[in-house]
Short mmCIF file of C-alpha atoms and ligand atoms in Angstrom, two decimals:
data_model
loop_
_atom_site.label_atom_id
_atom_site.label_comp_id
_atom_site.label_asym_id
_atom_site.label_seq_id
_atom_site.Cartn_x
_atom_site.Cartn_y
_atom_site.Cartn_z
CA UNK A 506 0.00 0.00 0.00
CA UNK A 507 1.49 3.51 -1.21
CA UNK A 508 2.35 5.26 2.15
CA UNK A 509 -0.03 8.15 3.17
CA UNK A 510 2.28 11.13 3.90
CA UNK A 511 0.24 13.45 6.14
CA UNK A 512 1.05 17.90 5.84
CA UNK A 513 2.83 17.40 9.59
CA UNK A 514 4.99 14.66 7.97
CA UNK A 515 5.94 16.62 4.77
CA UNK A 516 6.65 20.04 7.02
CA UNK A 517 8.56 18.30 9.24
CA UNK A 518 10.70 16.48 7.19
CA UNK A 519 10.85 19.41 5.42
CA UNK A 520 12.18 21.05 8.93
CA UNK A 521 14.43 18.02 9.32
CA UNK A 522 16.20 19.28 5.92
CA UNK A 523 16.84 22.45 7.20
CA UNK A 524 19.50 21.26 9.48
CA UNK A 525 22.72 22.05 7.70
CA UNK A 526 21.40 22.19 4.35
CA UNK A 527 21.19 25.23 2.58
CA UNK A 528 19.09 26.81 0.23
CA UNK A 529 15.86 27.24 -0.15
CA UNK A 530 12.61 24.65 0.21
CA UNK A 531 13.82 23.46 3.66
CA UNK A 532 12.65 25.43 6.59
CA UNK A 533 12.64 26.47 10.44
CA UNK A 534 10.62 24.92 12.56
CA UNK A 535 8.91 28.33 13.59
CA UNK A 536 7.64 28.16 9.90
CA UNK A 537 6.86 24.59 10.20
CA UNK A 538 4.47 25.28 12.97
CA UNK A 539 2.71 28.83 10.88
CA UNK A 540 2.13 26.31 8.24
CA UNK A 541 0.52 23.58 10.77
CA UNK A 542 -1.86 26.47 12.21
CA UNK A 543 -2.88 27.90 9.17
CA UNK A 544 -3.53 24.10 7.77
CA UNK A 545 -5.64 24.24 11.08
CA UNK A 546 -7.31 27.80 10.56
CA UNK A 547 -8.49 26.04 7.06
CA UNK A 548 -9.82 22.88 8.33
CA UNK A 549 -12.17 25.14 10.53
CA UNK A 550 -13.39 27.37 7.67
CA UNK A 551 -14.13 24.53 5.48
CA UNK A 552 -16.36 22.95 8.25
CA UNK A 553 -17.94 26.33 7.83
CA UNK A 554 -18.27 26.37 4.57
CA UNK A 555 -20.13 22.92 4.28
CA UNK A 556 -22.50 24.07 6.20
CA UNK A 557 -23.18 26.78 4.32
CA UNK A 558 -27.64 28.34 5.23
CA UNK A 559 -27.34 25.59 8.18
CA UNK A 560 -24.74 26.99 9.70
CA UNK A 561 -26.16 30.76 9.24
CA UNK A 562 -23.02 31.39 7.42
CA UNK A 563 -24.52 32.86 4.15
CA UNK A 564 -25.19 35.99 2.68
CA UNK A 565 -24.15 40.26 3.74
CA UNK A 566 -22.99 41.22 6.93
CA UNK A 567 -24.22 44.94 7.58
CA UNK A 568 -20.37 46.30 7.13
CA UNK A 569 -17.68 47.19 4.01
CA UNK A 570 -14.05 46.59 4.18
CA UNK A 571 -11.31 48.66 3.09
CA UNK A 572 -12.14 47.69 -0.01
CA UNK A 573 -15.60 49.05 -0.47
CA UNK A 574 -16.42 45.73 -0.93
CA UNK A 575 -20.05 44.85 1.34
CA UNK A 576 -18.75 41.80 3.07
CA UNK A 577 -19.90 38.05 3.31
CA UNK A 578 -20.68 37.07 6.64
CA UNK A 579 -18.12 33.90 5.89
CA UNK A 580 -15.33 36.88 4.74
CA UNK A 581 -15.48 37.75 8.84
CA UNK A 582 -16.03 34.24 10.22
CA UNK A 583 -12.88 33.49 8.30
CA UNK A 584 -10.89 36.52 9.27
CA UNK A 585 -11.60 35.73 12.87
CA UNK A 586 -10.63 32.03 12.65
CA UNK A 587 -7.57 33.11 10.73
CA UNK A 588 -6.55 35.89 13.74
CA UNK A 589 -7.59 33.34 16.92
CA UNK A 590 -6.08 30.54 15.40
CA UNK A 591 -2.40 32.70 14.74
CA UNK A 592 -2.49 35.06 17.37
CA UNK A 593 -1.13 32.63 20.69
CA UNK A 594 1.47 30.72 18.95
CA UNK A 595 4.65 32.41 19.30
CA UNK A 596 5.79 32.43 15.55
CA UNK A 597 4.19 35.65 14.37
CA UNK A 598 4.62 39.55 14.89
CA UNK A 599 1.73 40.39 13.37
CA UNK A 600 -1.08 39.82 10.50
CA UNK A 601 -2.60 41.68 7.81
CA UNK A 602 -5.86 40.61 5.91
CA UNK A 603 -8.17 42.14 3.14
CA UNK A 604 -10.72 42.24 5.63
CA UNK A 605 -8.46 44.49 7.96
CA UNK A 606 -7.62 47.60 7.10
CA UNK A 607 -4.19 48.21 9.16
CA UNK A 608 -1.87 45.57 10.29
CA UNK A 609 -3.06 43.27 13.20
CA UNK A 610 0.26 43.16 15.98
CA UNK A 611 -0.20 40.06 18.21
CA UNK A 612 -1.40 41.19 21.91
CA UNK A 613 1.21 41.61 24.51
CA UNK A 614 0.20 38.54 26.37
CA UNK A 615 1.79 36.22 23.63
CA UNK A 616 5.05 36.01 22.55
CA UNK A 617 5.58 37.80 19.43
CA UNK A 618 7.54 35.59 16.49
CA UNK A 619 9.60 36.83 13.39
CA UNK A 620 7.19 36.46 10.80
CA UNK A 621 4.32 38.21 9.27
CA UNK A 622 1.42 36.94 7.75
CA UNK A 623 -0.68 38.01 5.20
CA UNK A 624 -4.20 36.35 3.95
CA UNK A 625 -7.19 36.87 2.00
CA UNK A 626 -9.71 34.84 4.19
CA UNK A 627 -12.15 33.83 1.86
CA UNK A 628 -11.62 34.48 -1.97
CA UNK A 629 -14.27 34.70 -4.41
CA UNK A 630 -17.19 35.86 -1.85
CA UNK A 631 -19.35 36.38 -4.73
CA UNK A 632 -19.84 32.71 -4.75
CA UNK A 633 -20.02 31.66 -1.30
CA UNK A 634 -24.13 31.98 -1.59
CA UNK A 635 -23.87 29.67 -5.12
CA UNK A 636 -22.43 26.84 -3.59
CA UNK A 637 -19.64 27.62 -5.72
CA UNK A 638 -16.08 26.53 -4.75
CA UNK A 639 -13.93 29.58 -2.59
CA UNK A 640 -10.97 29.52 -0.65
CA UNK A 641 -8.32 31.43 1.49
CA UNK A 642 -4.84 32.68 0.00
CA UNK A 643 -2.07 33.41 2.28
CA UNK A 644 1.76 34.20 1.66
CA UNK A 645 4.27 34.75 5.01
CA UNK A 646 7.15 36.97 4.78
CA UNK A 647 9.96 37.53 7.72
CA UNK A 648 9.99 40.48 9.68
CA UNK A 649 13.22 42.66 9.83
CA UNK A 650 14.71 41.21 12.62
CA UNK A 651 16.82 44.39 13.71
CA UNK A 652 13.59 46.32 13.36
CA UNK A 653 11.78 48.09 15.93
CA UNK A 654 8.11 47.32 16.69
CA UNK A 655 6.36 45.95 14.04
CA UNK A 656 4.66 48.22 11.60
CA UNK A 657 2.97 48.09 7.92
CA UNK A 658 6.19 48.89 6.86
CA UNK A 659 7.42 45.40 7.42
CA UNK A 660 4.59 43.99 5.59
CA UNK A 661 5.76 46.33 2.49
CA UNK A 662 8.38 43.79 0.59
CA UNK A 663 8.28 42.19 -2.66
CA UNK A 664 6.90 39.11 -3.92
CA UNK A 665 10.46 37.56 -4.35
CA UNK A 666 10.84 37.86 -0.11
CA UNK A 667 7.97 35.49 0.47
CA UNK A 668 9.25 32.43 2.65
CA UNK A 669 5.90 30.48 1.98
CA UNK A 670 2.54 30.63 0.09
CA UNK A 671 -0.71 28.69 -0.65
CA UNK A 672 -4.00 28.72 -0.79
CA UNK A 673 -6.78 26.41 0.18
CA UNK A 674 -9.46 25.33 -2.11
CA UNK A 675 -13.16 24.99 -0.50
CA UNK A 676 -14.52 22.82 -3.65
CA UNK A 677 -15.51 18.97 -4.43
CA UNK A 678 -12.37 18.64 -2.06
CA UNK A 679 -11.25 20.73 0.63
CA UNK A 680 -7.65 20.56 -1.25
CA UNK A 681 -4.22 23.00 0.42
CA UNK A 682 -1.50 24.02 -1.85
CA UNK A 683 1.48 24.57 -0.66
CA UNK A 684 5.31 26.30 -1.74
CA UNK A 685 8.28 26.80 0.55
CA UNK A 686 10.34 27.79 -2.57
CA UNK A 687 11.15 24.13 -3.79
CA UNK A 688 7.97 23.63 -5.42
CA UNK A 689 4.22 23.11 -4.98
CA UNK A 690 2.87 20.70 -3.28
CA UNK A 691 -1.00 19.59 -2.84
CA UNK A 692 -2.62 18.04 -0.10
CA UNK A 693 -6.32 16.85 -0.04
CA UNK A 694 -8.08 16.97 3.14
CA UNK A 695 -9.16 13.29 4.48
CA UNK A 696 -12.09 14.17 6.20
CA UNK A 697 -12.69 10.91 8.37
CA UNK A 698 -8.99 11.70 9.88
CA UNK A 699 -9.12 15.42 9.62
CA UNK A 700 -5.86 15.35 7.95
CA UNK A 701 -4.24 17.19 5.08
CA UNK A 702 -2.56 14.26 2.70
CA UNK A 703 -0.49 14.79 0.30
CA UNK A 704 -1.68 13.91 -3.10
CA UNK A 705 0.84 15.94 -5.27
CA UNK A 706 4.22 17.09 -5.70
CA UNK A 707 6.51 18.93 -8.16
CA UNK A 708 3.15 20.32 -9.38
CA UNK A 709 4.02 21.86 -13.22
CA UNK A 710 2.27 24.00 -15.26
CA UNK A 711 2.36 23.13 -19.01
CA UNK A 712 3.87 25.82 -20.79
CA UNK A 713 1.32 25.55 -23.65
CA UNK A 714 -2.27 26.44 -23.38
CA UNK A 715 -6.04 26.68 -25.26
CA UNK A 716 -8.12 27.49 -22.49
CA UNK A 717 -7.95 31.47 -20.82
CA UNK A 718 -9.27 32.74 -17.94
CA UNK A 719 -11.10 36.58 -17.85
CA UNK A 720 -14.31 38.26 -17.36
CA UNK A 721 -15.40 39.16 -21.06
CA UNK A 722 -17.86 41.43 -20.09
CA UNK A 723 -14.80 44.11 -19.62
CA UNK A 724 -14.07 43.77 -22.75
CA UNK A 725 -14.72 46.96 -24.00
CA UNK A 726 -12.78 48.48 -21.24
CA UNK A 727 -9.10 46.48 -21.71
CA UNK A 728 -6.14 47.98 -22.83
CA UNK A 729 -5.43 47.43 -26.82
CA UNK A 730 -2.53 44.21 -25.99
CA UNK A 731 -5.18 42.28 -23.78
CA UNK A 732 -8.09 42.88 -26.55
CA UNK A 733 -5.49 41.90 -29.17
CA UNK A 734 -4.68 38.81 -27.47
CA UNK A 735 -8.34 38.06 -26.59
CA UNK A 736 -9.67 38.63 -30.16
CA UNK A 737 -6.75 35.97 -31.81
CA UNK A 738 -7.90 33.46 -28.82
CA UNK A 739 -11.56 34.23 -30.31
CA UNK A 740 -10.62 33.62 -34.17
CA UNK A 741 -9.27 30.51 -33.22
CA UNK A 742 -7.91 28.13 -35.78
CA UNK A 743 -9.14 30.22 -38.65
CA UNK A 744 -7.39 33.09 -36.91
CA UNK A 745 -3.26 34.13 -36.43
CA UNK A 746 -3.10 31.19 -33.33
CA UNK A 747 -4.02 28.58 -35.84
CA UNK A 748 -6.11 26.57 -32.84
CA UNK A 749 -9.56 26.98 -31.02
CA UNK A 750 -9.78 28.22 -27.46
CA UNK A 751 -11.80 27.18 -25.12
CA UNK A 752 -12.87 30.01 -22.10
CA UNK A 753 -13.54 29.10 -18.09
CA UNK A 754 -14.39 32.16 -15.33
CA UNK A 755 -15.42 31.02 -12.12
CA UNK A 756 -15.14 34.88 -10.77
CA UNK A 757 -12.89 32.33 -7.65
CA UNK A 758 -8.91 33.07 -8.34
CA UNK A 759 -8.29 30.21 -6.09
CA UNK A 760 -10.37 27.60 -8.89
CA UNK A 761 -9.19 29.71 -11.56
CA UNK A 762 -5.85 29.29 -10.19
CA UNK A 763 -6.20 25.86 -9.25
CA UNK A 764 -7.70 24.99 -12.65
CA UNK A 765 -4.08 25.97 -14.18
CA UNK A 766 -1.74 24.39 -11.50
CA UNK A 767 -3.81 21.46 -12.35
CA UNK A 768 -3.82 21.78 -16.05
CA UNK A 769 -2.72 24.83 -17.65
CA UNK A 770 -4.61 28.17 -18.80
CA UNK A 771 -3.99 31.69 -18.47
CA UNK A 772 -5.71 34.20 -15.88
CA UNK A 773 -6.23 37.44 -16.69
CA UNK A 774 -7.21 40.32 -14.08
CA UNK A 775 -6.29 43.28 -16.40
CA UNK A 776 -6.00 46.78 -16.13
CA UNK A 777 -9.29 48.80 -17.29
CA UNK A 778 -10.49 52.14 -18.51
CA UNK A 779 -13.39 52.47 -15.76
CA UNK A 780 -10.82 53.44 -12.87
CA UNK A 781 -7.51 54.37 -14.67
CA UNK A 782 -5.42 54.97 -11.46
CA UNK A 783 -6.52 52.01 -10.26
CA UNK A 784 -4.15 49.12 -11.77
CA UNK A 785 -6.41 46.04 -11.71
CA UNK A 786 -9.00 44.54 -9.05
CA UNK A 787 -6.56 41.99 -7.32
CA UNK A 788 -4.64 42.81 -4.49
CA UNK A 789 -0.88 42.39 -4.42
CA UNK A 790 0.21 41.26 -1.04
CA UNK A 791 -2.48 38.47 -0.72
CA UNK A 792 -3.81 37.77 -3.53
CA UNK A 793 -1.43 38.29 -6.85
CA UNK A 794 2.01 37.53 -4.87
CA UNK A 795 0.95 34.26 -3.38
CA UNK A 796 -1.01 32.80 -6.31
CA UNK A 797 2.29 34.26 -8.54
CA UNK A 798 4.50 32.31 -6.44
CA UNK A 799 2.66 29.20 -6.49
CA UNK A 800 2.79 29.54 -10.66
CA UNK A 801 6.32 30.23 -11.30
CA UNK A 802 7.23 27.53 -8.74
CA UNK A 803 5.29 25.01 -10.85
CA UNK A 804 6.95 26.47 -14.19
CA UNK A 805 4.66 29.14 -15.39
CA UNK A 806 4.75 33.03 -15.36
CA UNK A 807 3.31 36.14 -13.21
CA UNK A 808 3.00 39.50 -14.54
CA UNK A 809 1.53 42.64 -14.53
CA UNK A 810 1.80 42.44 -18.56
CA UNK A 811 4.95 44.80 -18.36
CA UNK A 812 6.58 43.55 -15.12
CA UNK A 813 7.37 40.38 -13.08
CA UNK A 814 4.56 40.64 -9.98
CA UNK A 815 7.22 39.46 -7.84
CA UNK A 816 9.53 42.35 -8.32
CA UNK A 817 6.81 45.12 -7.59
CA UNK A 818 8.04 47.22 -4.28
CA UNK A 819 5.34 47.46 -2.58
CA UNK A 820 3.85 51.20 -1.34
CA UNK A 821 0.45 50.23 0.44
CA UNK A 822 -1.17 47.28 2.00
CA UNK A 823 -4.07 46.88 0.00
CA UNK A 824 -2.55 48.06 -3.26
CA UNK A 825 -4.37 46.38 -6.41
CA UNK A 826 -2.58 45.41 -9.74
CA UNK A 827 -3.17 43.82 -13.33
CA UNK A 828 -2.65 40.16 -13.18
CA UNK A 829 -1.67 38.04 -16.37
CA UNK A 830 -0.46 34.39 -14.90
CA UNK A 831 -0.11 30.83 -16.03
CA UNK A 832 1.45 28.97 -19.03
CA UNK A 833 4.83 30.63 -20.22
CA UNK A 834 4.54 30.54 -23.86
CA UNK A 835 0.97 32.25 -23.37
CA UNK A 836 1.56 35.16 -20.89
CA UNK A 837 4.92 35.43 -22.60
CA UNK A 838 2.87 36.56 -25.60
CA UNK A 839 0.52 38.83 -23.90
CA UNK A 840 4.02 40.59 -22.65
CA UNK A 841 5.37 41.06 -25.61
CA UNK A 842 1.79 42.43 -26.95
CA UNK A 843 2.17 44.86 -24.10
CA UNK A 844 6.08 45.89 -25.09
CA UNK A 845 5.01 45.95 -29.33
CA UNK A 846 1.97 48.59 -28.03
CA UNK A 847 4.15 51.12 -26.78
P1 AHG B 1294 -12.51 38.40 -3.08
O1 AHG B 1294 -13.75 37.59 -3.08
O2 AHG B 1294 -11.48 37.91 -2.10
O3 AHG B 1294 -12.80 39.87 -2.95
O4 AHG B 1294 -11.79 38.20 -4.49
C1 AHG B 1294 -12.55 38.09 -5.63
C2 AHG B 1294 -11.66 38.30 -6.83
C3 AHG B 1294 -11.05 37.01 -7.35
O5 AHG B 1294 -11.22 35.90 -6.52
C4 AHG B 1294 -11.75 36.77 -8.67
O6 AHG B 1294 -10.85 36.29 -9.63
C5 AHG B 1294 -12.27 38.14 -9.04
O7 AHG B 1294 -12.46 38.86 -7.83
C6 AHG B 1294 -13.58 38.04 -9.77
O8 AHG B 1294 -13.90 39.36 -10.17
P2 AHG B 1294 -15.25 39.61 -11.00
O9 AHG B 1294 -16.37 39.29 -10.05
O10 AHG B 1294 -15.15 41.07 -11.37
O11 AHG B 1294 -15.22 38.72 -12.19
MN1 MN B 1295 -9.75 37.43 -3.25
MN1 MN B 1296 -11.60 37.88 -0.05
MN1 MN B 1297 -13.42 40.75 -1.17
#
């Protein structure tokens, strides 16, 4: 019988690596534990999320977040399991969420760890009353160890400085996906044991693609090198790509997301002309840097459409961008549409 190897398993002989060897994928037990309590905080929401109008975890709460976004009830429920589950532990300084809108330091009464963690609680809350999957994002960074109390300005570092990042998938399977910077790894929640199992490794993205991700109805409002790469997917094989494309949105990035790691695609969030200053609906620190880790560490590429996401300095917490991620060959081409526009 194949061996089961549970999340606590793979983190901790991911820990056991650590000793001596260098490099990245192998990490501190501090991390291994983060990774264990946010594995935790998951477990919990899902049981939330299955419950869905019996557990009175549908629909509006009466407040907006930072956002201007009117939130879910389930967007708070899973905030607060997020905080309560991270706050005690020891490994973190101090959290920051889309549903927060400054940085959360843990309380005096714990002890305060090196790193800082950063999560969208539940993604895709226009589908949580569908019964359509969801899911929480979350990327951990390390604090500036020489630095004095922790403030937003620790949270405010690249992609590229992210020491872990995954998401969990609330769908058919309650599925975690998980990079320490050697890879991405998937494990599917057994729900008998309550354990996370690993049911993939070395997760890679094929670099080749027919099916995109983007919401056509802002069509009209894209940028000319998105609508030119759009309207050659649309001609299909009649048209310059010489092959027929086939078009998924679930309005989730987490199944969007998942969808490629799983079998390819390119996701689209782009810039559009209805808020020019704004670059794109997605959020950087917890939602594009994360995901964008998770896809170049399975092979594929993250970018705004004229820059790596990874090597944006950040300014503000909740800063949005344009998001173009998945197969190479694919968002390679929507770059250079981008750089021939100029
Ligand atoms: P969130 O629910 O965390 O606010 O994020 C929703 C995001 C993302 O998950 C998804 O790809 C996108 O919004 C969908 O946007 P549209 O509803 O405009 O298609
Ligand atoms: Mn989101
Ligand atoms: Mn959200
Ligand atoms: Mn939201």
């Amino acid at each position: 019988m194949t061996q089961r190897i549970s999340l606590t398993r793979y983190l901790i002989e991911k820990q056991r690596g650590s000793q001596g060897a260098s490099g990245q994928g192998t990490i501190p037990p501090q991390l291994r534990l983060l990774l264990e309590v946010v594995a935790r905080a998951c477990k919990s929401i899902s049981l939330a999320v299955t419950k869905g109008a019996l557990g009175g975890v549908l629909g509006a709460a009466e407040s907006e977040n930072v956002q201007g976004e009117i939130q879910k009830k389930l967007d708070i429920i899973a905030n607060e399991v997020l905080i309560e589950a991270n706050e005690w532990g020891g490994h973190l300084a101090a959290m920051a969420s889309e549903e927060m809108e400054g940085i959360y330091t843990v309380p005096n009464r714990y002890p305060q760890g090196e790193y800082l963690l950063m999560f969208d609680p539940l993604d895709g809350s226009s589908n949580i009353d569908v019964n359509v999957s969801i899911g929480t994002i979350f990327s951990v960074l390390l604090k500036d160890p020489e630095g004095p109390t922790v403030s937003e300005q620790d949270f405010l570092q690249a992609g590229s400085r992210q020491v872990a990042a995954g998401y969990c998938i609330y769908g058919p399977q309650t599925t975690l996906v998980l990079t320490v910077g050697d890879g991405v790894a998937m494990f599917t929640l057994d729900r008998e044991q309550g354990s996370f199992v690993l049911t993939q490794e070395n997760v890679r993205v094929p670099e080749d693609t027919q099916e995109f991700a983007v919401n056509m109805s802002n069509m009209r409002h894209w940028a000319p090198p998105v609508k030119r790469y759009i309207d050659e997917c649309l001609e299909g094989k009649e048209g310059p790509r010489g092959k027929d494309f086939n078009m998924r949105w679930i309005a989730s990035m987490v199944a969007d997301v998942h969808r490629i790691l799983t079998r390819g695609g390119i996701f689209m969030y782009p810039w559009d002309k209805r808020e020019p200053g704004k670059p794109g609906k997605l959020r950087l620190m917890y939602e594009a840097n994360p995901m964008g880790w998770l896809i170049e560490q399975a092979g594929g590429v993250a970018s705004t459409g004229t820059e790596r996401i990874l090597d944006i300095q950040p300014t503000q917490l909740h800063q949005r961008v344009s998001v173009v991620l998945g197969s190479k060959n694919e968002v390679e081409r929507v770059v250079r549409y981008h750089a021939e526009h100029t």
